[in-house]
Every structure is written in structure tokens, then in C-alpha cells.
């Protein structure tokens, strides 16, 4: 499907219509006369153009990368090659976690353009959570996605040679990694033009983050781990805005930040965004306590996401580790099997510590950095918004600085529950 | 200098003479008629052909990779591309640690052939240590080499983008990494055809290594770190057989195992080979105690290698860290400077723990794996050899299993000193 010919140009509506009409498979999928197709630009992300195209027979989603950050404009250039890495990651995820990513229909490397199945009536999970919706399929699907994509691209499942090839294949996506390095692991902890927060309520907290040297050491260790621990192929941006859901389906989208990094970064992203939805929930109440059932579901989901992910990851490992790590020949017999099983548990415990740290980092950046989320942003009253945000930050600071205080996921949810009605002083 | 044309063929003496005669610079360096040049094959390594060529005016060293492991034969193929990675690493090391690697004179990618300055009267350091020689320049030179090559290729010194490019540039050298993964991190701990040891004395110890599941977990964690922690560009095979010395000069040679890996692997290799020379020394005595001064120098060298490496590495870090890790903007002011300095010390402490573990792994493989070293092999009496080896293994096991018992390098040398006259029971 990769074509690679021709020069890049931005395809606005008319040009896109012509382009799609020229690709027989896509034209057939849409059906009817090209002139009759409806084309709507719906991109609400920060980086790209996204079109929904509908014809007499069916619809498709078209994503085209722009040579700059859409949110900021041409002053912040960003390489088109990210569309290549997104396509590469999506292809790999489709093999490893079939049915949990959108089907790929077409890719044009030169145009940085990818066509996927139209997900309907799916909505962005974050929007649903702001509205207080629960998603019964979510835990099973996201834990399958994470367990399979992370395990099968790790040293537990592939040879060191294959792993190195994978790392090299994604090494060129460094510009997207750099965004994460700056916006998540650096800027929220220093004076940076793009930072913003709910002023004046969080001014003091923002100043504390800039002064707290223990926190600066902790975030710097996480940054180094992010840069230099290629454990597995990550999605790289696995928040609830990268997940589309219905009551019965889950699809993970937008892996343009994909690279080989530490597994805890993906798992931590999911947990952080659930926890932020939990703390934001109070701000969306119209009558006190009306969202208690939703909030209980969110915390239960935090626990089961970690627990089911762990269970599935371990099942894959036990069932057939074909990688070069922990060679089976070193763990023969009953004693060997028992010792290896203990080491698997220790491995997951180390991964949990990473996950807790990365979840904390993902939370703080959404409250003090450039990119905020609608969980908090849609709380109109700034004081109520700041209260929700301060609760989330208090938990995140503890998670980053006192990793030892959170040996299990139940310790995280217990701490979150305690902060549900905590009143910050401002 | 890279040429890349033409097909690979093994250059034996006549063909090599013709080839060198055709490269004007080399012919001029040698001087005189090509027919008068003396060509001697001197490769005593495990993998390649090495020729010393001398003419009327000067000499050169020529190294050509064979498409198989020389030690084993054509039944063990090995990619010629290793000559490319060796050339790449040597070029980088020459920039970063000038004067500490042989000067590069010529490289032909297609022939997997590299021509370097002839090191004369340098000898392989391991040979000198077997003879009981001391090398007063060694500590300063090897610590400069390690501090500069490791620091300047790490996230402390380069951007994440440059680091990823470096990792990708060496990712193709996985066949050489695989040799290390198998021969150092796996085979000595299981039944493997190529293993050998000083039988019958070490039979029981060999069996213990195969049964000790704590050791199997420890070596597997080290293996995983070797495979998935690209901290810096490593030499990858930094033992005393890869170092050429005179009383006044040190040159590091043969970086064909180069790749991005954990820094402790290089530092640990140096320390392990010094410690093995220390334990082997008793086996080379003709009269009791005659090598005590040499042995004291070796243990002092172990300490100063670590301490001077640490000091130089930290000096480079303090002087100007231009990398993306530990951004200066997060450690401003006096408080920030003090906290960053504390973190630098903590970083070195983590690196020391890695170093201790890798040093242990490098020791055990030389006594039970495929590739032994002359420190022990030249002890003719097998019982005396086994005694020296058993002392080294006892220290190595402790270093691998009880890393916490070795918080400083002085704890390592103290433990070595205690084992100097320990008599194993066999």
C-alpha cells in the first residue's frame, strides 16, 4: 500500500476528493459519484488534518500529517515522517492486537496520508468520561492491547537481533519523542512560555513544582528512562483521547508517537488519564454525589486495568517466551520453574514502579504544561476546576516522590479515594 | 577512505601485497619495492586475519574479517559487516579519545579490511601481566578512554535525536552482540558443548553454576540489561587482550563488538580482567611471594581505575552536559546545583552496581565458557590453575549475588585480598 511517489501537498477538500476518486478500492468503498461524497474536516487533535468522507455505500477516515504542529502553526515545524511511523506502528499493532485498532485501508508515504476504516458510532473515550459514561469492554480490550503489543515486541518474545531491528526502524521518530521529552518531562517543572494552569488558584502549586528539587530529580530519572530504555514498541501517547469506544467496542488510534521505550510509559498513560477523569468528575457534578457510581467504576477500572494487564502479560510470558531474555534452558526443572515465576513477579513489580512514576508525570503535565485535557478544561468554574486539579496533582506528587508508598495498585486507588473530598487551601 | 567497491575475497599474502601496492598512500608509508615488503600473519584473536606488513620505510597492520569465526571454522559463520562497525567505532573513539586508539590509515568496506598504524614495540597487555609487568600509564589512559567514550556518547552529552541515530547506526551489529549474549550470559550456566573448564578440579563448581537458580536470575537480569540498556557506545570487548601497551603508551584495539549498551559492561570488563590477572598471579610464581609487588599494583590499579574513571566522568558531566538528560534549567541556583551533584553521585553508584555485576559475569565466562584467557591457561599445573580460577569464581559469585556487599571498589579489592591464599577443597 505504501506508494512514496510524488511530492507532498496539503490535500484540502477538492484535492482530496480527486485523490480518493483515483484510488479504485477507496472509491468502491465509498460508492457513488465522487461529487456526491461528503467531506468533513474533524481533526480536533493537536497535529494533523483528519477528514471523514462518506459516500453512497460507506465511509472512511483520512488522516494527513501537516509539516508543522497544527495547534501552534507553521512556527513549530514537525517532520511529515511521523505519518510513516504511525503507519508502521498501526500495522504492527493490527497484527499483534487484531480488532483493537482501526483497519488500514491505504497509505501514501509521500503525502503523509493514511486512510482507515470510519469508526462509527465510536466516540473519543475522554468525551464519554466527561459525560459520566461507563465502558464495560474497556478493561478487557485495553489490557489485551497493552499486554500483547508490549510483550510481543519485548526481549521476552523476540530475539535480540529482531529487537534491535525494531528499535532502529523507529529511531527516526525522534522529533515526536522530543515533544514528549520537553512537554512532559521538562517544561512543567521550569518557567516555559507554553506552560499554563488554572490561575490564580494553582499559582502557588506551579511555583512549588518549579522549586522542588526532589521532584526535579525524580522527573529527570523518568526522562532518562524514557530516552534510554527501549523495552518494547510503545504507542507513545496512550491517553483516553487516543481511544475510541462504544458500549461494545474499543479502538486505539493515533500511534504517531510510537517508538521503543519503557513499557510503564504506556501503562502509566492509561492509569493517569483514568485518575484524572476520577478527580475531574466532582467538577462535573450538578448535584452533590450524582456521579458516585461513575467514580466508583473509574477507580475499579484503574485497579482492573493494572491487574488484568499483569495477568495477561504473565500468561503470554508463561505460555511461550521465544525471546533471548530469561532463556528457558537456565530455568529447567521444578526449582527453575519456581524461581523463574518469582522473577516474573519481580519483573512486574519493577514495571509497576515505573508505571506509577510515569502516571504521575502524565498527570502533572496536563495541569501545568502546554496540552491540557477536557476532563478538567470543561469544568467551567475555575475554582472548582482548580480544586479537582489540585487533588490530582497531590496524588501525582506522592506517586512520583514516594514510589515505595504504592506497592500495589490498591494503594493508588486508596490514596485517590482519600483525596476525593480534600479541600486545597485557596 | 571507505571504498565499498568490488567483491569480498580473502587476501592471502600475494593478493594482499598487490592490493597494498595499489593504494598509493599505503605504498608510500611502507616504502621500497612491494616485492621487498615482509608480510606476516599474526592474528591470535578468535575471529580475524591480522597481518603485519613492513617495508623499507615503515610498517602497517592490516586486519581483515573472515566470513566465519576463525577459532571455530566455517561451520560458525559471522557477518563481514563487523568490519564496518569496528571501523565506525574506531573512528568515533579516535575523535573522543585521541591518541588512545591506533591511527586509521585505510578502510575497504567490501573487503572488510582495515589498515592501521603498526603499534611497535607495544605488546598485548594481558601477555605483559602474565609476565608480571606493571604499566604506569595504564590507569590514566584507560580511565580517560572510558570516561570520554562513554560520557560523550551518552544522554548526558548528546541530544536524544543524536543518541537514537547512534543506536540505529550500530543496531546491525547484532551478530556480535549475540556472541556475547550466548557465551557470557547464557552458556556458562547450562550444559553447552563449547563450555570447558579445568577438570576434574572444577567439575563440582561447574555443576553448582548450572544448578544455582539465584545465579541464573542474576545473570539473566544482567543479560537483559546488556540487550536493552543503550546508555552509551561501548567498546564491547574491553579486556586486557584488547589493550596494547608499552611503559609509556596505551592503545585500545579491536572494537568490533561495539554497540550501544550499558556503560558498566565496559568498565566491568576492565576490572574483571585485572582481578583475573591478580588471582592468576599466584599460579605463575616460581618462588612463593615473588610476585607480591605486582599483585599489590594490580589491586591498587583496580581501585584507581574505578576511582579515576568516576572522577573524570563526573568532571566531564560538571563541565558541560549538553545532552537532553538532567536539563540544567531544572537545577538552577545553589539548591539545584547541590541536588544535581547528589544525583550525579547516585548515578555513579548505580553504575558501580552494574559494573560489579558485569565484572562478575566476565570472570565466570573465562573459566567455564568457550573463550579462556592466558592469565589462567598459561598456568601449566592444572591443580594450581584450578586453585587460581576457583578463587576468582568465588569472588565473582559474591559480586553477582551480593551486589549490596560491595558498596565501594575498596570492598571488592578487600574481598580479593582475603581470597589470595584461600584453599579450595579439591
Short mmCIF file of N, CA and C in Angstrom, two decimals, chain A residues 17 27 44 159 178 233 238 264 276 286 300 387 398 404:
data_model
loop_
_atom_site.label_atom_id
_atom_site.label_comp_id
_atom_site.label_asym_id
_atom_site.label_seq_id
_atom_site.Cartn_x
_atom_site.Cartn_y
_atom_site.Cartn_z
N UNK A 17 -10.84 14.93 -2.72
CA UNK A 17 -11.89 14.23 -3.48
C UNK A 17 -11.28 13.61 -4.75
N UNK A 27 -12.57 4.37 -3.72
CA UNK A 27 -13.76 4.87 -4.42
C UNK A 27 -14.88 3.84 -4.34
N UNK A 44 -9.56 17.29 15.77
CA UNK A 44 -9.52 18.11 16.97
C UNK A 44 -8.27 17.80 17.78
N UNK A 159 13.97 -12.20 19.43
CA UNK A 159 15.42 -12.29 19.55
C UNK A 159 16.01 -10.89 19.69
N UNK A 178 10.86 13.96 21.15
CA UNK A 178 11.34 15.22 21.72
C UNK A 178 10.17 16.05 22.29
N UNK A 233 7.87 -1.82 21.83
CA UNK A 233 7.27 -0.82 20.95
C UNK A 233 6.08 -0.20 21.66
N UNK A 238 -0.78 7.08 24.88
CA UNK A 238 -1.95 6.21 25.13
C UNK A 238 -2.89 6.77 26.20
N UNK A 264 6.27 0.99 31.07
CA UNK A 264 5.49 1.72 32.06
C UNK A 264 4.95 3.04 31.55
N UNK A 276 -7.25 11.10 36.28
CA UNK A 276 -7.66 12.49 36.05
C UNK A 276 -9.18 12.57 35.83
N UNK A 286 -23.68 18.28 38.96
CA UNK A 286 -24.64 19.37 39.11
C UNK A 286 -25.29 19.27 40.49
N UNK A 300 -12.39 1.37 40.13
CA UNK A 300 -12.37 -0.08 39.91
C UNK A 300 -11.63 -0.38 38.60
N UNK A 387 -9.71 22.97 42.11
CA UNK A 387 -9.82 22.01 43.22
C UNK A 387 -9.59 20.59 42.70
N UNK A 398 2.89 12.60 45.19
CA UNK A 398 3.20 11.48 46.08
C UNK A 398 3.66 10.28 45.26
N UNK A 404 7.68 3.95 46.83
CA UNK A 404 7.60 2.86 47.79
C UNK A 404 6.30 2.84 48.58
#
